[in-house]
Structure formats: C-alpha cells, structure tokens
C-alpha cells in the first residue's frame, strides 16, 4: 500500500489535504467525481440561477427575459421565483419530516412489543416529553407512555383544525407572532401539500403571500418534523452526551473490514453499531485476515452515530465518493438524502459493495436490503457478513488511505448543556445567560449546512467559526458544517480554546465546554431552536427569539433541506447569513422581501455573503444591535464586578 500523503495534491479544491489528495488520485485513475461534473456543467443556466424559469405547466416552459416579462399564463418574475422557492421549502420539509415519521413508526412498534432489538434508551426524555404534551405518565410503564407519545406525534402529520401541538415548545411571544401573521402550520403533511397546491399553475400569485406560506410550512419542519426526529431518536437511541472520537478519511483502517454508513436515518446504523461488536462477527472477520470491523459514517448518519456511540466519521457530503476511492471500503450502506447517484459508478471501479436499505431509495449498482425494524439486528448482521466476505476482494495495491484524522468532542444536546453549565448541583442555563449579559460572551451563532463543490470545501465553515469565536461568540454547529470544523481540529477544546477570544475562553474553561459545540445532525437544528428557547426561559435576555443576540449561517449550503432550515430560522425571528443566495436574483422584489421586508414581520431576515470574514462582521453587527436593544451593553462595566451574578460560573 502507498500512503496517500506521499502523493502530491495537485488539485486544490478544499482546505482539507485529505480531499485534495483523493481528488488528485481520482484524476490519475480517470474516475470522475463531483468536481469534474461541476466543470462539465459550466456555464450553469442563468435563468435557473435567477429563479425565473418556470415549467409548472405544459403551456410552458417559460423564462423571463427583458423582452418577455411574463410567462404564457401571465406569471411574472416575482411569482415564478417565489413559487420555485416554495417548492424547495416543501421538499426540504418533506425530507426532514418523513425521516421523523420513520422514527415515530419505530417508537410505535417498540411500544407494541414489535420493535425487535430496539428499546427505550432514555426513559427520562420519554417521560419529560410526554408530560410536556399532556400525556399521563404517573403509574404508567415506559411502553404505555411511548405508545401514546407515538400516537400523539403521528397526529401531528395530518390535517387538524387547530395549529400544530408541538408549536407549544416555542416561547409564548413567538407563538403570538405566528398567530398574528397567520403562519401557524397545521399538520406537517398538509403544510407540504398546501405549498404544492398553492404553487400549481393558476393558484397563488402574490409573491409576499406565497413566501409567508413558505415560512409557515418551514415551521412545520423546524418545530414539528425535525423536532420529532430529534426527540424520538433521543428516546430510542439515547440523548447525546459528550463523547470523543475521530474524523476524516484517515479513520478508515487498512487492517480492518471498513463499513461506511451514509445517509440520514439512524435506525439501522444503531443496529450496525451494536452488531459490529458481536464476538462471532469479529471472529469471522479475523478468520478472513482482518483485525476487526471498523464502522464509520458519512453525512448526517455519521453525526447520529458519533453523538451517541462515538463512532468515527469518514467525512462530510463532499467526501462520499472519495471514501470509496480509498479502495478500502468493503460496504457502503446508504439510505436516504444527500447520497450521490454517482456512487455506483465509483464503486464499480473498486471492490466496494453498495447496500441500499430504504424502500423509497434505489441507487444504481446498489443491492437492496429492505430493512424492517423487527428484524433490524439480523439485517445489520447480514450486511456486516457481506462486508467481511468482501474483505478478501480488496485490491491491496490500490488502497490509498489519507493520513488525516482529527480528534473531536461531540454530543452537546440541550440536556448536556444544561447539565454542564449547571455543574454538579443543578441543571441550568444561568451561567450562559450571565456570560452573555455581562458581555464575556457577545452572543451565540449557529453555523450549519452542507459542503458544496462550488466553493473551497470546508473553508468557509472553518473560517467563519474561527472569526466568531475569536470575537467571543459561542458557536453551535450541526450537519456537514460540524464535520468540516471537526476535521480542522476545532472541536477539541484544547485546540479551539486557544483560538477563542479571552473572555469566551474564560467562560468555556470554567464550565468545561469547547467554544464550538457539535449539536448533531441537520434535523438536530431543532436543538438550536430549543437552545434559544432555553436561554429565553432562563431570563434576562428578552422575551422572544428575535430579542436574542444570536445569528445563523450556512456558508456552503446546497440542499433543499437547507432552504427549509433557513426559512424556519427566519420565521423564528433569527438573522440568517447564507454563503450564496437562493435562486431569486431574477426577482428584485422577492430578494428584497427576504433580505429586508420580512424583518418587520418575523423579526428575522436573510442576508447573502460569500466572504466568511464579512459574514462574521455582519453577524456580529446584528448581535451587537440586539445587545444594545436589550440594554446589556450599557450595563457591562457594572456586571463585570458583580460577584453575585458571576457565582453561576464560579461554582
Ligand atoms: Ni444537512 Fe445532512 Fe450534509 Fe447538507 Fe446533506 S448531510 S441533512 S443536507 S449535505 S448538511
Ligand atoms: Fe409558463 Fe405560466 Fe405554465 Fe409557468 S405556469 S410554465 S409561467 S405558462
């Protein structure tokens, strides 16, 4: 085997040497990757980029030009751009929420005794959640409560006359804003259907009216579908706690059977995690000449199993093809979302077998295993056997595993943050609120979302996070952004604290947290909404999310899910900076509504900023504006010497 680090990295597509080396190798081997296909797609269609092409009916397709200001039906650029945007929100919300529904079905099966090897891993989280939603918990067993909670959650998907029940998780003032604007979603499914209906030819044409409907649907994603996915995952698989692991392609092992889980649903990967420890399977692997079974993740499945089991992460979205290119992957297990259809073509060049496990997702060259909850463990064992049997087919001369692998600490659920901030004796967000009030922490930023071949991969995530912690802003991360920062070494407290501003560092050291907290997968952006809510409940920082000195960013986003996420943050009152705009440039009105006017309605708005340093400036300016409005900047000097206020930190 040659070590990939010995190869020159000719192609520079990322700040990550492991990516550059593997892309160079792909070039030498003539195996096309996402970067080659990006090149072959140039120039990309300007009408689509501007959001002014419409193919919603068969009088069209139509596109808006200086000469043709209207589509055949009379739709203008504003209507067309807004309708296209809404369809993205609908798709993104559907993806997160369908994932949530799958978990609720599993919870229901466990409650009914048909859950195979699945268990209620966190009964406390189950009981707290049930209690919050008015489900009787006293003198009842976990399974009985779980059954009721599953039924309750299932009801949140369909139509109801009243606003969705889970919106009650939000701060009261925020709920009132939604009511006033008439954007309280009903069921998740009905919200998605409503968007599809409104954007059908000849229905809703007023771009403002359309975008408000988009915000409504996005709330059914963030506060409902994604929240359900996160909560049920915690109940079934355990609420994450701080855990150490490693990230980047270097986690793949030359001497072991490598199995990669890629996609989003954590259900099967939980069983794979368990089965990979099975002694008889480990023995079987040894009988084939391997030292054992190495399970690693890509994309959000990776984040799920990292957060709960400390399993290593092989990479983020941009590394899925590159993982196979190492020549060391026996099986890649794929389910839904962010799985490139190209994987089959790359896998064909190696011994790697693709196994698809979702009944709704087929990829070329992938062998389907229709995964059933009841037989989850058996399916997991079967997949691992396929991998072990495939180990001998590995062409050792073509194995190139990059050296890069970095330590990370992940697992910062709200429950963990409560616990760590509160210290040994109580659970509270108080020390965080106090540090924000007295200015040692200026505010909190969420950096989330994908990586994208259109920009230097990972670079903007890393630079933005560094700019913010240097300026004493606490950073919350999820999704591929968290993986990018992990690879850069920013998720180990020892390394990241030395890069943080002095006062942020002081607070983090006192409570024992890094300045960048990995909060999980993309559905776990619901944890960021709940963190904001917890800060408000703690008191002293206003009444509504729009009062808080917080901001969000997705510097390298690419998916429709990211479009939905951006909208639910804005609908929840946050300022959100995206590294590149939605497809709306062809409609100055839609653009203006999203980046300016909407603020007077929801208190949040979008901004587009490709330069991470400038994005940090903008986020900080917003944070300081909110601090001024709260009056906490004026109080800063006094607070610094107020020992009573500081006691929360000193404990
Ligand atoms: Ni999020 Fe997760 Fe990554 Fe983007 Fe895809 S994996 S759900 S969509 S690419 S962050
Ligand atoms: Fe053209 Fe209108 Fe049909 Fe769209 S809906 S394709 S703008 S005629």
XYZ file of C-alpha atoms and ligand atoms in Angstrom:
669
model
C 0.000 0.000 0.000
C 1.190 3.515 -0.644
C 0.235 6.179 1.804
C -1.768 8.811 0.081
C 0.106 11.607 1.844
C 3.094 10.650 -0.295
C 1.197 11.684 -3.410
C 1.324 15.318 -4.457
C -2.049 17.030 -4.136
C -2.257 18.741 -7.481
C -5.902 19.628 -7.301
C -6.755 22.201 -4.660
C -10.491 22.046 -4.092
C -10.509 22.243 -0.310
C -8.631 23.365 2.772
C -8.539 19.680 3.708
C -5.396 17.907 2.384
C -7.211 14.552 2.518
C -9.754 15.831 -0.019
C -7.111 17.349 -2.288
C -5.061 14.149 -2.290
C -8.035 11.953 -3.091
C -9.278 14.259 -5.856
C -5.811 14.173 -7.366
C -5.845 10.395 -7.184
C -9.271 10.273 -8.843
C -7.819 12.353 -11.675
C -4.857 9.953 -12.076
C -7.215 6.987 -12.139
C -9.611 8.681 -14.539
C -12.542 8.255 -12.195
C -14.872 11.248 -12.488
C -16.041 12.928 -9.284
C -18.392 15.747 -8.390
C -15.737 18.358 -9.286
C -15.379 17.017 -12.833
C -19.118 17.026 -13.326
C -19.349 20.575 -11.966
C -16.874 21.586 -14.664
C -18.817 19.787 -17.388
C -21.956 21.653 -16.338
C -20.387 25.079 -16.969
C -21.792 27.552 -17.699
C -24.729 26.841 -15.424
C -28.097 28.137 -16.585
C -28.630 31.773 -15.698
C -32.414 31.532 -15.871
C -32.430 28.772 -13.287
C -29.870 30.547 -11.095
C -32.028 33.665 -11.173
C -35.128 31.613 -10.435
C -37.025 32.900 -13.464
C -37.646 29.751 -15.451
C -40.977 28.033 -14.966
C -42.091 24.571 -16.023
C -45.110 24.279 -13.800
C -47.472 23.766 -16.713
C -47.341 22.468 -20.257
C -48.119 25.724 -21.982
C -44.534 26.397 -20.923
C -41.714 26.056 -20.202
C -41.333 29.807 -19.857
C -38.497 32.071 -18.883
C -38.440 35.727 -18.071
C -36.151 37.965 -20.147
C -36.003 41.737 -20.713
C -38.098 41.098 -23.834
C -40.548 38.639 -22.289
C -41.575 39.922 -18.886
C -44.391 37.397 -18.483
C -44.803 33.668 -18.865
C -47.520 32.424 -21.199
C -50.093 32.425 -18.372
C -49.055 35.916 -17.288
C -46.850 34.970 -14.332
C -44.067 37.494 -13.774
C -40.547 37.035 -12.351
C -41.785 37.583 -8.779
C -44.460 34.888 -8.970
C -42.161 32.427 -10.709
C -39.193 32.930 -8.347
C -41.428 32.716 -5.259
C -43.193 29.568 -6.493
C -39.872 27.861 -7.240
C -38.599 28.766 -3.790
C -41.732 27.367 -2.143
C -41.312 24.036 -3.884
C -37.819 23.807 -2.413
C -39.161 24.528 1.064
C -41.811 21.854 0.567
C -39.215 19.270 -0.489
C -36.846 20.125 2.332
C -39.595 19.989 4.946
C -40.849 16.704 3.497
C -37.395 15.130 3.725
C -36.786 16.026 7.369
C -40.290 15.154 8.400
C -40.558 11.840 6.592
C -37.368 10.869 8.404
C -39.158 11.890 11.632
C -42.180 9.791 10.700
C -39.995 6.712 10.251
C -38.725 7.134 13.790
C -42.233 7.568 15.185
C -43.219 4.308 13.478
C -40.274 2.608 15.152
C -41.298 4.066 18.522
C -44.822 2.763 17.997
C -43.519 -0.703 17.168
C -41.309 -0.752 20.241
C -44.308 0.309 22.351
C -46.371 -2.505 20.867
C -43.686 -5.118 21.500
C -42.759 -5.498 17.812
C -39.623 -3.409 17.913
C -37.132 -6.232 17.580
C -33.975 -5.254 19.425
C -34.902 -1.600 19.774
C -35.530 -0.304 23.286
C -36.471 2.869 25.083
C -32.932 4.040 25.717
C -33.815 7.251 27.541
C -36.986 6.822 29.638
C -36.431 10.195 31.287
C -36.543 12.016 27.959
C -39.662 9.984 27.080
C -41.420 10.967 30.300
C -40.419 14.639 30.164
C -41.646 14.917 26.581
C -44.905 13.079 27.294
C -45.559 15.259 30.328
C -44.972 18.422 28.314
C -47.609 17.374 25.802
C -50.121 16.430 28.487
C -49.746 12.654 28.264
C -50.336 10.896 31.584
C -47.081 9.484 32.977
C -47.759 8.641 36.610
C -48.031 4.957 37.490
C -47.583 4.003 33.860
C -44.896 1.930 32.217
C -42.499 3.302 29.621
C -44.021 1.316 26.782
C -47.532 2.517 27.504
C -46.347 6.126 27.530
C -44.286 5.530 24.394
C -47.390 4.236 22.603
C -49.346 7.366 23.490
C -46.484 9.648 22.526
C -46.106 7.858 19.185
C -49.838 8.287 18.510
C -49.649 11.939 19.523
C -46.691 12.521 17.198
C -48.369 10.672 14.334
C -51.348 13.038 14.655
C -49.007 15.990 14.015
C -48.521 14.828 10.444
C -52.088 15.026 9.126
C -54.596 17.841 8.921
C -56.068 19.455 12.012
C -58.316 22.450 12.527
C -56.048 23.889 15.195
C -52.384 24.899 14.982
C -49.860 22.133 15.411
C -49.483 20.988 19.019
C -45.697 20.957 19.045
C -45.554 24.699 18.344
C -46.135 24.998 22.098
C -42.445 24.202 22.523
C -41.666 27.720 21.271
C -41.525 30.817 23.504
C -45.016 32.256 24.051
C -44.221 35.559 22.428
C -43.030 33.762 19.308
C -46.232 31.750 19.165
C -48.137 35.040 19.315
C -46.121 36.406 16.369
C -47.022 33.344 14.296
C -50.670 33.689 15.237
C -50.743 37.360 14.285
C -49.090 36.641 10.945
C -51.383 33.649 10.421
C -48.427 31.343 9.739
C -49.087 28.663 12.362
C -48.815 25.385 10.462
C -51.374 22.622 10.964
C -50.147 19.138 10.104
C -46.764 18.563 8.501
C -48.135 16.688 5.505
C -50.928 19.179 4.969
C -48.401 22.030 5.076
C -46.347 20.421 2.328
C -49.461 19.643 0.304
C -50.648 23.216 0.720
C -47.408 24.507 -0.796
C -47.707 22.117 -3.725
C -51.283 23.274 -4.230
C -50.521 26.971 -3.951
C -47.709 26.676 -6.480
C -49.743 24.756 -9.030
C -50.440 26.748 -12.161
C -53.038 29.412 -11.568
C -53.385 29.433 -7.777
C -51.363 31.780 -5.529
C -49.598 34.581 -7.409
C -48.715 37.297 -4.902
C -45.050 36.757 -4.038
C -45.418 38.089 -0.475
C -48.412 35.866 0.149
C -46.501 32.912 -1.274
C -43.397 33.472 0.841
C -45.440 33.769 4.026
C -46.897 30.352 3.176
C -43.356 29.089 2.710
C -42.423 30.344 6.171
C -45.472 28.594 7.584
C -44.501 25.268 6.030
C -40.906 25.654 7.207
C -42.169 25.964 10.794
C -43.777 22.554 10.363
C -40.280 21.343 9.585
C -38.236 23.002 12.342
C -40.593 22.944 15.299
C -42.520 19.834 14.303
C -40.966 17.261 11.941
C -37.323 17.883 12.811
C -38.095 18.258 16.493
C -39.953 14.950 16.422
C -36.998 13.282 14.643
C -34.546 14.561 17.235
C -36.683 13.782 20.252
C -37.664 10.275 19.185
C -34.032 9.489 18.278
C -33.025 10.545 21.786
C -35.765 8.405 23.330
C -34.920 5.323 21.262
C -31.155 5.597 20.985
C -30.166 7.817 23.897
C -29.780 11.551 24.409
C -26.250 12.503 23.340
C -23.592 13.230 25.924
C -20.057 14.482 25.310
C -18.045 11.859 23.541
C -14.598 11.759 21.949
C -13.919 10.340 18.533
C -12.064 10.958 15.275
C -12.978 12.417 11.941
C -11.691 12.368 8.335
C -10.775 9.692 5.807
C -7.833 8.608 7.929
C -10.267 6.825 10.269
C -10.528 4.060 7.662
C -8.324 1.138 8.585
C -6.025 -0.751 6.289
C -6.108 -3.799 8.555
C -9.855 -3.912 9.220
C -13.107 -4.530 7.396
C -14.394 -0.996 6.721
C -18.130 -0.393 6.632
C -19.464 3.095 5.977
C -22.957 4.226 6.913
C -24.069 7.114 4.726
C -27.354 8.969 4.676
C -29.660 10.146 7.399
C -31.827 7.697 9.263
C -30.126 6.466 12.416
C -32.283 3.361 12.928
C -30.256 0.734 11.070
C -26.910 2.308 11.930
C -27.786 1.824 15.614
C -28.063 -1.905 14.973
C -24.888 -1.917 12.884
C -23.083 -0.229 15.766
C -24.248 -2.991 18.089
C -23.613 -5.844 15.682
C -20.092 -4.653 14.842
C -19.199 -5.558 18.445
C -20.602 -9.091 18.144
C -17.872 -11.506 19.060
C -18.759 -14.105 16.469
C -18.693 -11.489 13.694
C -15.390 -10.105 14.919
C -14.047 -13.671 14.983
C -15.382 -14.216 11.474
C -13.590 -11.053 10.322
C -10.395 -12.343 11.906
C -10.797 -15.662 10.138
C -10.687 -13.679 6.887
C -7.452 -11.969 7.837
C -8.855 -8.686 9.178
C -8.124 -7.264 12.610
C -11.810 -6.497 13.170
C -14.754 -4.466 11.908
C -14.434 -0.700 11.563
C -17.717 1.176 11.255
C -17.528 4.827 10.187
C -20.044 7.368 8.939
C -20.590 9.968 6.233
C -23.057 12.880 6.313
C -25.736 13.078 8.990
C -25.926 9.365 9.805
C -22.308 9.852 10.806
C -23.286 12.636 13.171
C -26.019 10.494 14.715
C -23.716 7.555 15.492
C -20.871 9.846 16.533
C -23.097 11.701 19.001
C -24.418 8.519 20.594
C -21.684 5.903 20.183
C -18.513 7.853 19.497
C -18.136 6.081 16.145
C -15.650 7.804 13.832
C -16.686 9.979 10.878
C -15.051 9.374 7.496
C -16.161 12.704 6.094
C -18.937 15.038 5.071
C -21.060 15.364 1.946
C -18.150 16.177 -0.381
C -16.230 13.072 0.712
C -18.680 10.297 -0.152
C -17.076 9.429 -3.492
C -13.603 9.920 -2.054
C -14.230 7.364 0.685
C -14.794 4.676 -1.949
C -11.723 5.905 -3.828
C -9.548 4.868 -0.873
C -10.101 1.327 -2.135
C -10.526 0.245 1.478
C -14.295 0.278 1.871
C -15.916 -3.158 1.833
C -19.518 -1.957 2.094
C -21.152 1.442 1.965
C -24.657 1.346 3.429
C -26.896 4.062 2.012
C -30.433 5.113 2.862
C -31.958 8.499 2.070
C -30.850 12.068 1.283
C -27.529 13.517 0.124
C -26.489 10.192 -1.421
C -24.960 10.938 -4.828
C -26.267 8.766 -7.676
C -22.652 8.616 -8.875
C -21.653 6.278 -6.043
C -22.457 3.215 -8.133
C -20.080 4.344 -10.879
C -17.256 4.930 -8.395
C -17.943 1.683 -6.526
C -17.758 -0.240 -9.812
C -14.102 0.774 -10.120
C -13.341 -0.943 -6.801
C -14.465 -3.963 -4.804
C -16.826 -1.807 -2.732
C -20.394 -3.051 -2.496
C -23.242 -0.599 -2.068
C -26.177 -1.725 0.035
C -29.331 0.353 -0.016
C -31.695 -0.029 2.893
C -34.622 2.305 2.294
C -37.659 1.121 0.398
C -38.028 4.600 -1.115
C -34.445 4.923 -2.339
C -32.697 2.921 -5.040
C -29.293 3.777 -6.472
C -27.645 2.152 -9.489
C -25.413 -0.767 -8.608
C -26.750 -0.867 -5.053
C -28.067 -4.133 -3.639
C -31.349 -3.573 -1.848
C -31.962 -4.935 1.616
C -35.433 -3.913 2.538
C -34.825 -3.066 6.093
C -37.541 -3.908 8.641
C -37.495 -2.653 12.223
C -38.457 -6.026 13.677
C -35.510 -7.730 12.018
C -33.119 -4.794 12.265
C -30.439 -6.683 14.104
C -30.483 -9.580 11.656
C -30.264 -7.142 8.723
C -27.293 -5.479 10.385
C -25.535 -8.806 10.865
C -26.227 -9.755 7.262
C -24.695 -6.522 5.998
C -21.605 -6.995 8.138
C -21.211 -10.535 6.799
C -21.353 -9.204 3.237
C -18.598 -6.759 4.213
C -16.423 -9.401 5.845
C -16.794 -11.730 2.866
C -15.788 -8.858 0.613
C -12.581 -8.105 2.535
C -10.575 -10.645 0.547
C -11.598 -8.951 -2.691
C -9.841 -5.734 -1.698
C -7.017 -4.928 -4.126
C -4.258 -4.097 -1.702
C -2.204 -2.382 -4.371
C -4.964 0.169 -4.852
C -5.522 1.076 -1.228
C -4.829 4.745 -0.543
C -5.973 5.934 2.837
C -5.065 9.535 3.627
C -3.310 10.059 6.954
C -5.643 12.821 8.082
C -7.810 12.040 11.066
C -8.575 14.538 13.782
C -9.821 14.260 17.357
C -13.296 15.631 18.044
C -15.580 16.062 21.025
C -19.279 15.948 20.146
C -22.586 15.220 21.842
C -23.844 18.589 23.041
C -27.580 18.119 23.392
C -29.516 20.740 25.356
C -29.775 18.245 28.199
C -25.970 18.024 28.269
C -25.504 21.782 28.079
C -27.977 22.247 30.955
C -26.014 19.754 32.945
C -22.555 21.086 32.179
C -23.492 24.706 32.731
C -25.254 23.878 35.953
C -22.362 21.986 37.407
C -22.720 19.215 39.930
C -25.698 20.511 41.859
C -28.288 21.815 39.443
C -29.284 21.943 35.796
C -29.472 25.444 34.414
C -28.589 27.722 31.513
C -27.889 30.560 34.031
C -24.111 30.763 33.589
C -24.569 31.135 29.816
C -27.168 33.871 30.208
C -24.973 35.659 32.763
C -21.943 35.492 30.498
C -23.982 36.937 27.614
C -25.464 39.641 29.841
C -22.100 40.760 31.207
C -20.567 40.625 27.745
C -17.937 37.943 28.206
C -19.877 36.041 25.558
C -21.165 38.552 22.981
C -23.774 36.188 21.617
C -24.408 32.804 20.060
C -24.110 31.780 16.400
C -25.397 28.651 14.700
C -23.270 27.526 11.744
C -24.940 24.731 9.835
C -25.440 23.102 6.488
C -23.707 21.350 3.659
C -20.474 21.497 1.746
C -20.579 22.421 -1.921
C -18.097 21.919 -4.783
C -18.742 25.480 -5.943
C -16.545 26.751 -3.132
C -13.325 25.617 -1.476
C -14.757 22.741 0.532
C -14.973 23.237 4.322
C -13.044 26.507 4.131
C -15.898 28.894 4.746
C -17.289 26.866 7.641
C -13.908 26.843 9.333
C -13.049 30.473 8.693
C -16.445 31.719 9.827
C -16.320 29.656 13.026
C -12.824 30.943 13.809
C -13.768 34.566 13.143
C -16.706 34.246 15.517
C -15.002 32.511 18.437
C -12.109 34.990 18.188
C -14.703 37.696 18.754
C -16.151 35.924 21.792
C -19.213 34.457 20.094
C -20.160 30.927 21.182
C -20.720 28.730 18.108
C -23.239 25.897 17.760
C -22.730 23.506 14.864
C -24.653 20.724 13.146
C -24.551 18.679 9.948
C -21.683 18.779 7.492
C -20.551 22.089 8.962
C -19.736 20.355 12.242
C -17.769 17.710 10.336
C -15.822 20.430 8.492
C -14.867 22.120 11.777
C -14.085 18.757 13.321
C -11.642 17.944 10.544
C -9.950 21.311 11.103
C -9.365 20.422 14.745
C -11.839 22.959 16.092
C -13.984 20.512 18.053
C -11.321 19.614 20.581
C -11.401 22.042 23.486
C -7.609 22.109 23.816
C -7.151 23.344 20.255
C -10.184 25.549 19.822
C -9.913 27.315 23.176
C -6.522 28.705 22.213
C -8.205 30.317 19.193
C -11.107 31.789 21.180
C -11.318 35.354 22.460
C -10.111 35.810 26.039
C -13.490 36.176 27.725
C -15.219 33.388 25.790
C -12.285 31.185 26.664
C -12.576 32.074 30.351
C -16.255 31.050 30.419
C -15.700 27.838 28.444
C -12.818 26.797 30.671
C -14.837 27.464 33.798
C -17.711 25.223 32.720
C -15.663 22.741 30.736
C -17.093 23.191 27.226
C -15.345 23.952 23.926
C -16.220 27.276 22.216
C -17.746 25.325 19.304
C -20.415 22.821 20.282
C -21.311 19.934 17.968
C -25.078 19.559 18.441
C -25.735 16.797 15.935
C -27.263 16.168 12.518
C -29.341 18.577 10.443
C -32.659 17.528 11.994
C -30.898 18.466 15.228
C -31.109 22.101 14.187
C -34.257 21.696 16.250
C -31.849 21.540 19.201
C -30.625 25.035 18.271
C -34.227 26.308 18.336
C -34.631 24.722 21.768
C -31.320 26.188 22.984
C -32.605 29.655 22.070
C -35.862 28.862 23.872
C -33.989 27.655 26.964
C -31.937 30.856 27.077
C -35.165 32.886 26.988
C -36.757 30.807 29.736
C -33.685 31.357 31.891
C -34.449 35.081 31.785
C -32.676 38.402 31.389
C -32.351 38.381 27.606
C -35.775 39.438 26.397
C -38.982 37.595 25.691
C -38.679 36.393 22.133
C -36.077 34.705 19.934
C -35.901 37.912 17.885
C -34.665 39.735 21.039
C -31.649 37.455 21.460
C -28.096 38.340 20.414
C -27.927 35.348 18.076
C -27.392 34.739 14.356
C -27.336 31.794 11.996
C -25.249 30.922 8.948
C -24.968 28.280 6.233
C -21.844 29.269 4.312
C -21.631 26.337 1.873
C -25.215 25.072 1.712
C -26.583 23.136 -1.265
C -29.744 21.179 -0.404
C -33.456 21.935 -0.380
C -33.405 20.924 3.275
C -31.085 23.871 3.899
C -33.648 26.128 2.199
C -36.321 24.904 4.612
C -33.979 25.308 7.598
C -33.101 28.881 6.630
C -36.783 29.737 6.434
C -37.700 28.277 9.814
C -34.863 30.185 11.454
C -36.077 33.423 9.843
C -39.697 32.594 10.735
C -38.498 32.052 14.304
C -37.006 35.548 14.427
C -33.352 34.947 13.549
C -30.923 36.695 11.243
C -29.524 34.139 8.770
C -26.492 34.719 6.530
C -26.147 32.363 3.563
C -22.906 31.955 1.621
C -24.821 32.216 -1.626
C -28.395 33.306 -2.318
C -31.442 31.236 -3.165
C -32.454 31.152 -6.834
C -34.182 34.529 -6.567
C -31.818 37.085 -8.124
C -34.115 37.494 -11.123
C -36.820 38.935 -8.889
C -35.603 42.052 -7.058
C -38.932 42.095 -5.205
C -38.603 38.577 -3.807
C -34.983 39.289 -2.958
C -35.932 42.472 -1.113
C -38.729 40.763 0.753
C -36.432 38.008 2.019
C -33.494 40.237 2.935
C -35.322 43.320 4.214
C -39.094 43.477 4.480
C -39.642 40.185 6.257
C -37.784 41.532 9.315
C -40.680 43.857 10.142
C -42.931 40.767 10.226
C -40.992 37.917 11.846
C -38.043 39.823 13.318
C -35.674 37.680 11.264
C -34.280 38.070 7.767
C -31.849 36.599 5.238
C -28.565 38.016 4.060
C -26.225 36.689 1.346
C -22.493 36.952 1.933
C -19.882 34.781 0.216
C -16.894 36.139 2.207
C -16.760 34.442 5.636
C -14.911 37.381 7.238
C -17.606 39.763 6.075
C -20.309 37.293 7.132
C -18.776 37.297 10.626
C -18.804 41.134 10.611
C -22.469 41.142 9.686
C -23.404 38.543 12.282
C -21.514 40.421 14.971
C -23.128 43.717 13.975
C -26.523 42.048 14.332
C -25.551 40.570 17.705
C -24.383 43.978 18.990
C -27.578 45.601 17.702
C -29.613 43.119 19.715
C -27.396 43.647 22.776
C -27.946 47.407 22.509
C -31.696 46.905 22.260
C -31.626 44.702 25.366
C -29.662 47.408 27.198
C -26.975 44.928 28.234
C -24.105 46.733 26.523
C -24.680 49.750 28.753
C -24.654 47.613 31.891
C -21.452 45.789 31.005
C -18.959 47.525 33.352
C -21.064 47.100 36.459
C -21.862 43.484 35.676
C -18.209 42.541 35.359
C -17.712 43.240 39.037
C -20.991 41.860 40.283
C -19.922 38.763 42.147
C -23.440 37.570 42.736
C -24.050 37.445 39.004
C -20.821 35.566 38.483
C -21.424 32.902 41.031
C -23.045 30.643 38.464
C -19.728 30.468 36.615
C -17.534 30.152 39.673
C -19.239 27.140 41.147
Ni -27.868 18.554 6.036
Fe -27.255 16.057 6.397
Fe -24.774 17.460 4.811
Fe -26.308 19.215 3.804
Fe -26.783 16.728 3.444
S -25.763 15.508 5.049
S -29.203 16.807 6.493
S -28.289 18.456 3.773
S -25.105 17.788 2.778
S -25.560 19.305 5.872
Fe -45.310 29.289 -18.219
Fe -47.233 30.042 -16.524
Fe -47.058 27.497 -17.287
Fe -45.195 28.561 -15.697
S -47.333 28.254 -15.195
S -44.851 27.239 -17.464
S -45.109 30.667 -16.465
S -47.497 29.258 -18.592
